[in-house]
Short mmCIF file of C-alpha atoms and ligand atoms in Angstrom, two decimals:
data_model
loop_
_atom_site.label_atom_id
_atom_site.label_comp_id
_atom_site.label_asym_id
_atom_site.label_seq_id
_atom_site.Cartn_x
_atom_site.Cartn_y
_atom_site.Cartn_z
CA MET V 1 9.29 -8.71 39.22
CA ALA V 2 7.47 -9.94 42.34
CA ALA V 3 4.98 -12.93 41.69
CA GLY V 4 2.25 -10.73 43.40
CA PHE V 5 2.59 -8.21 40.70
CA ILE V 6 2.54 -10.63 37.55
CA ASN V 7 -0.45 -12.52 39.24
CA GLY V 8 -1.85 -8.69 40.36
CA GLY V 9 -2.10 -10.06 43.72
CA GLY V 10 -4.92 -11.89 44.83
CA GLY V 11 -8.13 -12.21 47.34
CA GLU V 12 -10.18 -14.57 49.39
CA ARG V 13 -11.39 -17.69 47.02
CA LYS V 14 -14.51 -18.87 48.95
CA ASP V 15 -16.90 -21.37 47.79
CA TYR V 16 -20.51 -20.98 48.39
CA PRO V 17 -22.78 -24.11 48.22
CA GLY V 18 -24.74 -24.14 45.16
CA LYS V 19 -25.71 -26.22 41.82
CA MET V 20 -25.14 -25.01 38.51
CA MET V 21 -29.19 -24.71 37.52
CA TRP V 22 -30.39 -24.85 34.35
CA ARG V 23 -32.97 -22.08 35.63
CA MET V 24 -29.90 -19.83 36.10
CA VAL V 25 -28.41 -20.45 32.91
CA ILE V 26 -32.01 -19.51 30.98
CA THR V 27 -32.33 -16.52 32.80
CA CYS V 28 -28.39 -15.17 32.02
CA ILE V 29 -29.07 -16.20 28.19
CA MET V 30 -32.33 -14.00 28.68
CA ALA V 31 -30.34 -11.11 30.06
CA GLY V 32 -27.77 -11.72 27.70
CA CYS V 33 -29.84 -10.75 24.99
CA GLY V 34 -29.36 -7.08 26.12
CA GLY V 35 -26.19 -7.66 23.90
CA LEU V 36 -28.18 -8.76 20.90
CA ILE V 37 -29.41 -5.19 20.43
CA PHE V 38 -26.49 -3.24 20.76
CA GLY V 39 -24.61 -6.11 18.36
CA TYR V 40 -27.22 -5.84 15.93
CA ASP V 41 -26.73 -2.07 15.65
CA ILE V 42 -23.21 -2.58 15.68
CA GLY V 43 -23.32 -4.80 12.82
CA ILE V 44 -26.19 -2.84 10.64
CA SER V 45 -24.65 0.79 10.20
CA GLY V 46 -21.80 -0.52 8.31
CA GLY V 47 -23.65 -2.48 5.99
CA VAL V 48 -26.44 0.21 5.15
CA THR V 49 -24.14 3.07 4.73
CA SER V 50 -22.31 0.95 1.77
CA MET V 51 -25.94 0.71 0.01
CA ALA V 52 -26.21 2.74 -2.80
CA PRO V 53 -30.08 3.29 -2.78
CA PHE V 54 -29.58 4.09 0.80
CA LEU V 55 -26.75 6.67 0.02
CA GLN V 56 -28.82 7.80 -2.75
CA LYS V 57 -32.07 8.61 -1.01
CA PHE V 58 -30.26 10.00 2.25
CA PHE V 59 -26.49 11.02 1.19
CA PRO V 60 -26.74 11.64 -2.35
CA ARG V 61 -23.73 14.02 -2.11
CA VAL V 62 -21.37 10.96 -1.02
CA TYR V 63 -23.83 8.50 -3.44
CA HIS V 64 -22.04 10.56 -6.10
CA ARG V 65 -19.02 11.05 -5.05
CA GLU V 66 -18.53 6.92 -4.32
CA GLU V 67 -19.73 6.80 -7.94
CA LEU V 68 -17.69 9.43 -9.66
CA ASN V 69 -14.46 7.95 -7.56
CA SER V 70 -14.69 4.30 -8.73
CA GLY V 71 -12.42 4.34 -11.42
CA GLY V 72 -9.53 6.09 -9.48
CA THR V 73 -8.30 8.89 -7.36
CA ASN V 74 -8.08 8.94 -3.94
CA GLN V 75 -9.47 5.61 -2.27
CA TYR V 76 -8.75 6.64 1.53
CA CYS V 77 -11.29 9.50 1.24
CA LYS V 78 -14.29 8.53 -0.85
CA PHE V 79 -16.40 8.01 2.34
CA ASP V 80 -15.64 10.93 4.27
CA ASP V 81 -18.82 12.58 5.22
CA THR V 82 -19.71 14.26 8.50
CA MET V 83 -23.83 13.74 7.91
CA LEU V 84 -22.91 10.03 7.21
CA THR V 85 -21.10 9.31 10.33
CA LEU V 86 -23.35 11.05 12.38
CA PHE V 87 -25.70 8.85 11.43
CA THR V 88 -23.61 5.78 12.74
CA SER V 89 -22.37 7.57 15.68
CA SER V 90 -25.60 9.64 17.06
CA LEU V 91 -26.36 6.51 18.76
CA TYR V 92 -23.92 6.40 21.21
CA LEU V 93 -24.21 9.89 22.22
CA ALA V 94 -27.71 9.22 22.87
CA ALA V 95 -26.54 5.75 24.96
CA LEU V 96 -23.95 7.60 26.71
CA VAL V 97 -27.17 10.49 28.14
CA ALA V 98 -29.25 7.51 28.49
CA SER V 99 -26.72 5.44 31.00
CA VAL V 100 -26.85 8.36 33.46
CA PHE V 101 -30.30 7.90 33.99
CA ALA V 102 -30.43 4.15 33.68
CA SER V 103 -27.76 4.15 36.69
CA PHE V 104 -30.63 5.72 39.07
CA ILE V 105 -33.37 3.41 37.91
CA THR V 106 -31.37 0.56 37.72
CA ARG V 107 -30.07 1.23 41.70
CA LYS V 108 -33.49 2.61 42.80
CA PHE V 109 -35.97 0.27 41.15
CA GLY V 110 -33.84 -2.80 40.04
CA ARG V 111 -32.11 -4.34 37.18
CA LYS V 112 -35.23 -5.61 35.99
CA PRO V 113 -36.90 -2.48 35.03
CA SER V 114 -34.14 -0.79 33.51
CA MET V 115 -33.62 -3.68 30.95
CA VAL V 116 -37.39 -3.78 30.44
CA PHE V 117 -37.48 -0.03 29.49
CA GLY V 118 -34.21 -0.69 27.39
CA GLY V 119 -36.15 -3.23 25.12
CA LEU V 120 -39.23 -0.89 24.74
CA VAL V 121 -37.31 2.40 23.69
CA PHE V 122 -35.05 0.03 21.09
CA LEU V 123 -38.41 -1.17 19.45
CA ALA V 124 -39.65 2.31 18.99
CA GLY V 125 -36.21 3.17 17.61
CA ALA V 126 -36.26 0.01 15.07
CA ALA V 127 -40.06 1.40 13.98
CA VAL V 128 -39.33 4.88 13.40
CA ASN V 129 -35.78 3.62 11.65
CA GLY V 130 -37.72 1.21 9.28
CA PHE V 131 -40.15 3.97 8.13
CA ALA V 132 -37.97 6.68 7.84
CA HIS V 133 -38.41 9.08 5.30
CA ASN V 134 -35.76 11.65 5.77
CA VAL V 135 -32.40 12.18 7.65
CA ALA V 136 -34.15 13.57 10.56
CA MET V 137 -36.23 10.47 11.16
CA LEU V 138 -32.91 8.58 10.41
CA ILE V 139 -31.45 10.51 13.33
CA ILE V 140 -34.54 10.45 15.64
CA GLY V 141 -34.48 6.62 15.05
CA ARG V 142 -30.88 6.22 16.01
CA ILE V 143 -31.24 8.33 19.04
CA LEU V 144 -34.31 6.04 20.62
CA LEU V 145 -32.34 3.10 19.84
CA GLY V 146 -29.35 4.78 21.50
CA VAL V 147 -31.20 5.31 24.91
CA GLY V 148 -32.34 1.25 24.63
CA ILE V 149 -28.83 0.45 24.56
CA GLY V 150 -27.71 2.86 27.64
CA PHE V 151 -30.44 1.26 29.46
CA ALA V 152 -29.41 -2.45 28.41
CA ASN V 153 -25.74 -2.00 28.44
CA GLN V 154 -26.09 -0.65 32.02
CA SER V 155 -28.33 -3.24 33.47
CA ALA V 156 -27.68 -6.72 31.62
CA PRO V 157 -23.87 -7.26 32.36
CA VAL V 158 -24.57 -6.19 36.24
CA TYR V 159 -27.44 -8.49 36.18
CA LEU V 160 -25.39 -11.38 35.08
CA CYS V 161 -22.05 -10.85 37.55
CA GLU V 162 -24.88 -11.06 40.46
CA VAL V 163 -26.84 -13.75 39.47
CA ALA V 164 -24.05 -16.04 38.70
CA PRO V 165 -22.18 -18.00 41.01
CA ALA V 166 -18.34 -16.98 41.43
CA LYS V 167 -16.74 -19.78 39.83
CA HIS V 168 -19.13 -19.53 36.65
CA ARG V 169 -19.22 -15.86 36.67
CA GLY V 170 -16.97 -15.46 33.77
CA LYS V 171 -18.85 -17.64 31.36
CA LEU V 172 -22.14 -16.49 32.25
CA ASN V 173 -21.28 -12.86 32.08
CA MET V 174 -19.96 -13.56 28.72
CA LEU V 175 -23.25 -14.57 27.16
CA PHE V 176 -23.65 -10.79 27.15
CA GLN V 177 -20.76 -10.35 24.35
CA LEU V 178 -21.75 -13.78 22.86
CA MET V 179 -25.50 -12.27 21.98
CA ILE V 180 -23.52 -8.94 21.18
CA THR V 181 -21.61 -10.87 18.22
CA VAL V 182 -24.61 -13.06 17.46
CA GLY V 183 -26.59 -9.61 17.03
CA ILE V 184 -23.64 -8.22 14.54
CA LEU V 185 -23.20 -11.55 12.48
CA ALA V 186 -27.19 -11.39 12.05
CA ALA V 187 -27.37 -7.72 11.19
CA ASN V 188 -24.37 -8.71 8.71
CA LEU V 189 -26.09 -11.63 7.13
CA ILE V 190 -29.36 -9.39 6.80
CA ASN V 191 -27.42 -6.68 5.04
CA PHE V 192 -25.96 -9.13 2.70
CA PHE V 193 -29.14 -10.71 1.98
CA SER V 194 -30.96 -7.38 1.70
CA ALA V 195 -27.75 -5.96 -0.50
CA LYS V 196 -29.45 -5.19 -3.56
CA MET V 197 -32.61 -2.61 -2.20
CA ARG V 198 -33.99 -3.41 0.93
CA TRP V 199 -32.00 -1.19 3.48
CA ARG V 200 -35.58 -0.49 5.10
CA VAL V 201 -35.65 -4.19 5.87
CA SER V 202 -31.90 -3.99 7.77
CA LEU V 203 -32.98 -1.08 9.92
CA GLY V 204 -36.72 -2.04 10.50
CA CYS V 205 -35.31 -5.87 11.90
CA ALA V 206 -33.83 -4.37 14.81
CA GLY V 207 -37.27 -4.77 16.12
CA ILE V 208 -36.69 -8.35 16.35
CA PRO V 209 -33.92 -8.78 18.76
CA ALA V 210 -35.48 -5.94 20.66
CA LEU V 211 -38.73 -7.80 20.87
CA ILE V 212 -36.57 -11.10 22.47
CA PHE V 213 -34.70 -8.81 24.72
CA LEU V 214 -38.18 -7.13 25.65
CA ILE V 215 -40.18 -10.56 26.21
CA GLY V 216 -37.07 -11.83 27.81
CA SER V 217 -36.51 -9.38 30.50
CA LEU V 218 -40.29 -9.32 31.21
CA CYS V 219 -40.02 -12.72 32.33
CA LEU V 220 -37.02 -12.53 34.26
CA PRO V 221 -36.69 -12.05 38.36
CA ASP V 222 -34.37 -9.42 40.06
CA THR V 223 -31.31 -10.23 41.18
CA SER V 224 -31.01 -11.15 45.02
CA ASN V 225 -28.25 -8.34 45.44
CA SER V 226 -30.74 -5.77 44.02
CA LEU V 227 -33.84 -6.94 45.81
CA ILE V 228 -32.11 -6.98 49.17
CA GLU V 229 -30.43 -3.31 48.74
CA ARG V 230 -34.06 -2.22 48.30
CA GLY V 231 -35.23 -3.74 51.51
CA ARG V 232 -36.53 -7.04 50.38
CA LEU V 233 -34.55 -9.33 52.17
CA PRO V 234 -37.49 -12.46 52.01
CA GLU V 235 -37.87 -12.12 48.40
CA GLY V 236 -34.16 -11.78 48.07
CA LYS V 237 -33.48 -14.93 49.83
CA GLU V 238 -35.83 -16.82 47.73
CA GLN V 239 -34.41 -15.98 44.77
CA LEU V 240 -30.87 -16.91 45.84
CA ARG V 241 -32.34 -20.36 46.58
CA LYS V 242 -33.95 -20.99 43.66
CA PHE V 243 -30.94 -19.54 41.58
CA ARG V 244 -28.42 -21.76 43.40
CA GLY V 245 -30.64 -24.78 43.71
CA VAL V 246 -29.73 -25.64 47.35
CA ASP V 247 -31.76 -24.58 50.60
CA ASP V 248 -28.43 -23.34 52.62
CA VAL V 249 -27.53 -19.68 51.17
CA GLU V 250 -26.79 -18.47 54.61
CA ASP V 251 -23.29 -18.10 53.90
CA GLU V 252 -23.92 -15.87 50.55
CA LEU V 253 -26.64 -14.37 51.85
CA ALA V 254 -24.65 -13.05 54.86
CA ASP V 255 -22.30 -11.13 52.40
CA ILE V 256 -24.79 -9.56 50.06
CA VAL V 257 -26.68 -8.15 53.08
CA LEU V 258 -23.67 -7.05 54.44
CA ALA V 259 -22.46 -5.45 51.38
CA SER V 260 -25.99 -3.85 50.78
CA GLU V 261 -25.92 -2.81 54.38
CA ALA V 262 -22.81 -0.43 53.49
CA ALA V 263 -24.47 0.35 49.98
CA LYS V 264 -27.41 1.89 52.03
CA GLN V 265 -25.02 4.05 53.73
CA VAL V 266 -23.82 5.73 50.51
CA GLU V 267 -26.19 8.27 49.93
CA LYS V 268 -24.33 9.76 46.83
CA PRO V 269 -22.99 7.08 45.07
CA TRP V 270 -21.43 9.36 42.58
CA SER V 271 -19.58 11.44 44.26
CA ASN V 272 -18.69 8.21 46.39
CA LEU V 273 -16.94 6.54 43.74
CA LEU V 274 -14.43 9.63 43.36
CA ARG V 275 -13.46 8.24 47.18
CA ARG V 276 -9.63 7.56 47.28
CA LYS V 277 -10.61 3.93 48.37
CA TYR V 278 -12.52 3.43 45.18
CA ARG V 279 -9.40 4.50 42.90
CA PRO V 280 -8.72 1.29 41.67
CA GLN V 281 -11.91 0.71 40.42
CA LEU V 282 -12.42 3.78 39.06
CA VAL V 283 -9.48 3.66 36.97
CA MET V 284 -10.45 0.53 35.75
CA VAL V 285 -13.98 1.59 34.74
CA VAL V 286 -12.64 4.37 33.21
CA LEU V 287 -9.76 2.88 31.52
CA ILE V 288 -10.96 -0.75 30.27
CA PRO V 289 -13.38 0.92 28.06
CA PHE V 290 -11.38 3.49 26.92
CA PHE V 291 -8.82 0.90 25.69
CA GLN V 292 -11.49 -1.79 24.46
CA GLN V 293 -12.31 1.07 22.26
CA PHE V 294 -8.86 2.04 20.92
CA THR V 295 -7.92 -1.44 19.53
CA GLY V 296 -9.72 -0.29 16.85
CA MET V 297 -12.33 -3.06 16.78
CA ASN V 298 -14.99 -0.59 15.74
CA VAL V 299 -13.51 0.70 12.52
CA ILE V 300 -13.95 -3.00 11.43
CA MET V 301 -17.37 -3.68 12.80
CA PHE V 302 -18.99 -0.18 11.82
CA TYR V 303 -16.96 0.05 8.41
CA ALA V 304 -15.77 -3.38 7.41
CA PRO V 305 -18.05 -3.43 3.91
CA VAL V 306 -16.63 0.12 3.53
CA LEU V 307 -13.26 -0.63 4.36
CA PHE V 308 -13.05 -3.79 2.21
CA LYS V 309 -14.32 -1.47 -0.43
CA THR V 310 -11.88 0.83 0.23
CA ILE V 311 -9.33 -1.88 -0.42
CA GLY V 312 -10.69 -2.51 -3.57
CA PHE V 313 -13.27 -5.47 -3.12
CA GLY V 314 -16.53 -4.86 -5.05
CA SER V 315 -19.69 -4.53 -3.17
CA ASN V 316 -20.74 -8.07 -2.66
CA ALA V 317 -17.25 -9.17 -1.81
CA SER V 318 -16.96 -6.46 0.71
CA LEU V 319 -20.16 -7.44 2.59
CA ALA V 320 -19.36 -10.98 2.19
CA SER V 321 -16.20 -10.40 3.96
CA ALA V 322 -17.69 -8.67 6.65
CA LEU V 323 -19.61 -11.45 6.76
CA ILE V 324 -16.62 -13.83 7.55
CA SER V 325 -15.38 -11.57 10.05
CA GLY V 326 -18.69 -11.18 11.93
CA GLY V 327 -18.53 -15.41 11.92
CA VAL V 328 -15.14 -15.75 13.33
CA ASN V 329 -16.16 -12.77 16.21
CA CYS V 330 -18.91 -15.21 17.24
CA VAL V 331 -17.08 -18.26 17.18
CA ALA V 332 -13.92 -16.90 18.90
CA THR V 333 -16.00 -15.27 21.64
CA LEU V 334 -16.89 -19.00 22.31
CA VAL V 335 -13.48 -19.95 23.21
CA SER V 336 -13.14 -17.72 26.10
CA ILE V 337 -16.60 -18.76 27.26
CA CYS V 338 -15.09 -22.31 27.82
CA THR V 339 -11.80 -21.16 29.18
CA VAL V 340 -12.32 -17.55 30.95
CA ASP V 341 -13.16 -19.31 34.39
CA ARG V 342 -9.93 -21.65 34.34
CA LEU V 343 -7.51 -19.18 32.77
CA GLY V 344 -8.25 -16.28 34.27
CA ARG V 345 -8.95 -12.91 33.21
CA ARG V 346 -5.43 -11.59 32.84
CA PHE V 347 -4.29 -14.30 30.43
CA TRP V 348 -6.90 -13.34 28.13
CA PHE V 349 -6.29 -9.79 28.12
CA LEU V 350 -2.59 -9.96 27.68
CA GLU V 351 -2.68 -12.81 24.91
CA GLY V 352 -5.42 -10.64 22.73
CA ALA V 353 -3.40 -7.54 22.94
CA ILE V 354 -0.36 -9.07 21.54
CA GLN V 355 -2.29 -11.05 18.96
CA MET V 356 -4.10 -7.97 17.79
CA PHE V 357 -0.71 -5.79 17.76
CA ILE V 358 0.97 -8.31 15.43
CA CYS V 359 -2.17 -8.20 12.84
CA GLN V 360 -2.54 -4.38 12.68
CA ILE V 361 1.42 -4.20 11.70
CA ILE V 362 0.64 -6.68 8.97
CA VAL V 363 -2.72 -5.00 7.94
CA ALA V 364 -0.52 -1.68 7.85
CA ILE V 365 2.24 -3.30 5.89
CA CYS V 366 -0.30 -4.58 3.29
CA ILE V 367 -2.28 -1.40 2.56
CA GLY V 368 0.89 0.68 2.81
CA ALA V 369 2.50 -1.49 0.30
CA LYS V 370 -0.34 -1.43 -2.21
CA PHE V 371 -1.90 1.94 -1.66
CA GLY V 372 0.97 4.41 -0.58
CA VAL V 373 0.11 7.69 0.52
CA SER V 374 -1.64 8.52 -2.78
CA GLY V 375 -4.40 5.87 -2.37
CA ASN V 376 -4.15 4.40 -5.71
CA PRO V 377 -3.82 1.13 -5.85
CA GLY V 378 -4.06 -0.10 -9.29
CA GLU V 379 -5.33 -3.56 -9.99
CA LEU V 380 -5.24 -5.68 -6.62
CA PRO V 381 -4.39 -9.10 -6.77
CA VAL V 382 -6.37 -12.11 -5.13
CA TRP V 383 -3.49 -13.26 -2.96
CA TYR V 384 -3.21 -9.75 -1.51
CA ALA V 385 -6.97 -9.15 -0.93
CA GLY V 386 -6.64 -13.04 0.60
CA ILE V 387 -3.67 -11.82 3.28
CA VAL V 388 -5.52 -8.37 4.32
CA VAL V 389 -9.03 -10.57 5.52
CA PHE V 390 -6.82 -13.28 7.04
CA ALA V 391 -4.96 -10.68 8.90
CA ILE V 392 -8.43 -9.12 9.71
CA CYS V 393 -10.09 -12.28 11.14
CA VAL V 394 -7.15 -13.50 13.08
CA TYR V 395 -7.16 -9.75 14.67
CA VAL V 396 -11.13 -10.03 15.12
CA ALA V 397 -10.32 -13.51 16.92
CA GLY V 398 -8.04 -11.54 19.05
CA PHE V 399 -10.46 -8.95 20.19
CA ALA V 400 -13.27 -11.60 20.51
CA TRP V 401 -11.57 -13.78 22.90
CA SER V 402 -10.43 -11.01 25.26
CA TRP V 403 -10.80 -7.41 25.16
CA GLY V 404 -14.21 -7.72 23.74
CA PRO V 405 -16.02 -10.10 26.68
CA LEU V 406 -13.79 -8.67 29.25
CA GLY V 407 -14.67 -5.25 28.71
CA TRP V 408 -18.10 -5.58 29.83
CA LEU V 409 -17.01 -8.50 32.28
CA VAL V 410 -14.19 -7.32 34.54
CA PRO V 411 -15.57 -3.85 34.94
CA GLY V 412 -18.85 -5.45 36.01
CA GLU V 413 -17.45 -7.64 38.64
CA ILE V 414 -14.78 -5.21 40.29
CA LEU V 415 -17.28 -2.70 41.44
CA PRO V 416 -18.82 -3.12 45.00
CA LEU V 417 -22.63 -2.82 45.45
CA GLU V 418 -22.51 0.54 47.05
CA VAL V 419 -20.98 1.97 44.00
CA ARG V 420 -22.31 -0.68 41.34
CA SER V 421 -24.42 1.21 39.61
CA ALA V 422 -22.81 4.33 39.34
CA GLY V 423 -19.57 2.71 38.44
CA GLN V 424 -21.42 0.86 35.51
CA SER V 425 -22.96 3.79 34.28
CA VAL V 426 -19.39 5.13 33.73
CA ASN V 427 -18.13 2.10 32.34
CA VAL V 428 -21.03 2.67 29.53
CA SER V 429 -20.71 6.38 29.53
CA VAL V 430 -16.90 5.74 28.46
CA ASN V 431 -17.71 3.20 26.13
CA MET V 432 -20.24 4.91 24.39
CA ILE V 433 -17.76 8.28 24.08
CA PHE V 434 -14.88 6.52 22.43
CA THR V 435 -17.09 4.32 20.49
CA PHE V 436 -18.75 7.73 19.17
CA ILE V 437 -15.26 9.24 18.72
CA ILE V 438 -14.13 6.26 16.65
CA ALA V 439 -17.55 6.30 14.82
CA GLN V 440 -17.55 9.51 14.11
CA CYS V 441 -13.62 10.03 13.06
CA PHE V 442 -12.63 7.15 11.67
CA LEU V 443 -13.64 7.92 8.01
CA ARG V 444 -11.63 11.48 8.37
CA MET V 445 -8.55 9.43 10.02
CA LEU V 446 -8.26 6.88 7.28
CA CYS V 447 -8.64 9.74 4.71
CA VAL V 448 -5.76 11.73 6.59
CA MET V 449 -3.48 8.93 8.11
CA LYS V 450 -3.94 6.72 5.41
CA PHE V 451 -2.17 3.10 6.23
CA GLY V 452 -1.14 4.82 9.50
CA LEU V 453 -4.16 4.96 10.85
CA PHE V 454 -3.49 0.84 11.82
CA ILE V 455 -0.07 1.60 13.31
CA PHE V 456 -2.06 4.07 15.39
CA PHE V 457 -4.13 1.60 17.23
CA SER V 458 -1.86 -0.64 17.43
CA GLY V 459 0.12 1.67 19.82
CA PHE V 460 -2.62 1.63 22.26
CA VAL V 461 -2.96 -2.30 22.20
CA LEU V 462 0.63 -2.08 23.46
CA VAL V 463 -0.04 0.50 26.20
CA MET V 464 -2.95 -1.33 27.04
CA ALA V 465 -1.23 -4.57 27.56
CA LEU V 466 1.52 -2.79 30.06
CA PHE V 467 -1.61 -1.50 31.94
CA ILE V 468 -3.43 -4.84 32.51
CA TYR V 469 0.09 -6.58 33.31
CA TYR V 470 1.22 -3.95 35.89
CA PHE V 471 -2.56 -2.83 37.14
CA LEU V 472 -4.97 -5.73 36.88
CA PRO V 473 -5.33 -8.11 40.01
CA GLU V 474 -6.97 -11.81 38.90
CA THR V 475 -10.33 -11.63 39.94
CA LYS V 476 -11.65 -15.05 38.60
CA GLY V 477 -13.35 -17.39 41.19
CA ILE V 478 -13.73 -14.77 43.75
CA PRO V 479 -17.30 -13.97 45.06
CA ILE V 480 -18.54 -10.64 43.73
CA GLU V 481 -19.25 -9.06 47.02
CA ASP V 482 -15.60 -10.14 48.25
CA ILE V 483 -13.74 -8.79 45.35
CA ALA V 484 -13.07 -5.47 47.05
CA GLU V 485 -10.12 -7.66 49.05
CA VAL V 486 -7.80 -8.31 45.60
CA TRP V 487 -6.82 -4.53 45.84
CA LYS V 488 -5.25 -4.52 49.57
CA THR V 489 -2.88 -7.37 48.35
CA HIS V 490 -2.22 -5.62 44.93
CA PRO V 491 1.54 -4.23 45.07
CA TYR V 492 0.22 -0.49 43.42
CA TRP V 493 -3.26 -0.42 44.49
CA LYS V 494 -3.23 -1.35 48.38
CA ARG V 495 -2.04 2.15 49.33
CA PHE V 496 -5.22 3.47 47.99
CA VAL V 497 -7.50 1.12 50.03
CA ASP V 498 -7.70 2.33 53.71
CA GLU V 499 -8.01 -0.54 56.00
CA ASP V 500 -9.83 1.12 58.47
CA ASP V 501 -12.39 2.84 56.58
CA ASP V 502 -13.65 -0.51 55.89
CA VAL V 503 -14.06 -2.17 59.42
CA ALA V 504 -16.91 -4.05 58.79
CA ARG V 505 -15.36 -6.49 55.67
CA LYS V 506 -11.98 -6.60 57.65
CA ASN V 507 -13.80 -7.62 60.66
CA ARG V 508 -15.45 -10.36 58.15
CA PHE V 509 -12.46 -11.63 57.10
CA SER V 510 -10.38 -12.04 60.25
CA GLY V 511 -13.50 -13.67 61.57
CA VAL V 512 -14.64 -11.68 64.47
C1 LIG E 601 -17.73 -3.81 22.38
C2 LIG E 601 -18.26 -3.18 20.99
C3 LIG E 601 -17.51 -4.05 19.81
C4 LIG E 601 -17.90 -5.58 20.01
C5 LIG E 601 -17.73 -6.16 18.86
C6 LIG E 601 -18.29 -5.09 22.34
O1 LIG E 601 -17.50 -5.41 23.47
O2 LIG E 601 -18.06 -3.05 23.36
O3 LIG E 601 -17.94 -1.52 20.85
O4 LIG E 601 -18.45 -3.64 18.67
O5 LIG E 601 -17.76 -5.90 21.09
O6 LIG E 601 -18.01 -7.56 19.22
#
């Protein structure tokens, strides 16, 4: 195997002048709060759908089935209900549609308006859900939340990639994922403490992260890349100076201007993305979010309390275990933040996949051994529950320092400016379609595939590790507007990138 293959090729490692400015870090934390609303939502639905008063009010059929089943019969199937899963998954369909509109707004009007709009709509959704009286109100609220998330996920990761200097881009972009995990953990905590009666508190509290994100994005400046793309060069230059903390930004500015010239030539970014020279980026923005969802992580995130309840824990113990996995998710993300710009993207992608694979096999064996195919476990010993929770936590850590943050970082950073908004929209849409499918199908799949479900996901984890090994070049430390170069030296992708088509870049790199 050629070394270039293992490193995945390489690109131009340039270093522009600049300091790590507090101003920029704070800006990134605020933009990262886009992840907070997404995370809160992921964490909240699993909790409320395991609360008896919530089920009694909106999904009485499930409630009665659960009550009747508590003594025995098939544990794998007791939560399987189409309306209940639609409650969870409707949000992701809305986010998917919204991200297409968000792509247009993000490109034409900038990253900031898209974030502000996302925060506002999410806030409205939280209010509708908090006051819901029937299933229709619940679903309308979920759709509004979804639209907010579609806009936030479209703009925030791109914002972070553009604002961050190349050598810190990994960690700053990962603030988005960190905020997702903080959102999930906050939701788990709220679920835990309002478990007895107050599902309204759980749903209504979504307004808090929405307000934080809304206020944060109102205070943010737009990125230099977006300002320059929209013809506001002096403002873009000034902003770049402030972000970098130095006056000498000419080099970086020249690259952004060049990229924005290329972007202006492109009238139809969507069909442009289909051109042969963007094939590597297109494949990545489709397959990375697809694989991210087929790690099976959201089975744990959405349904951890339900899952733990299914495998024999009581209601409170289930929420507590979900809280533990939520905590692990958050802490493990920090590990990646501290190391991704040093160890690189490929290292974490591969390490995370191996770790998740091993844990999925252990969970499948544990559940299979006790539940078999009948779903009747009998008495469950404490040590058994301990092993399952431990394996799930190690699995969650594996995701949290690899495919979780990298699933947002890598698609956001590999897209050239001219197709960045369209490409990010594909990334968000694919992510949402498969989040929807997993949310909608998990309870049915658990019912049909039983413990085999975990083996099913482990197969995908294996394939995605091979995909990264052979096809993803390393992008750490390369300035965002130069990343297009990495494909030209990659053993597989170089045949797709037509050098002659890209004269401006070629001249620049050969010093003409
Ligand atoms: C994924 C979500 C997932 C979350 C878990 C995100 O990167 O996109 O689907 O629930 O990580 O932390």
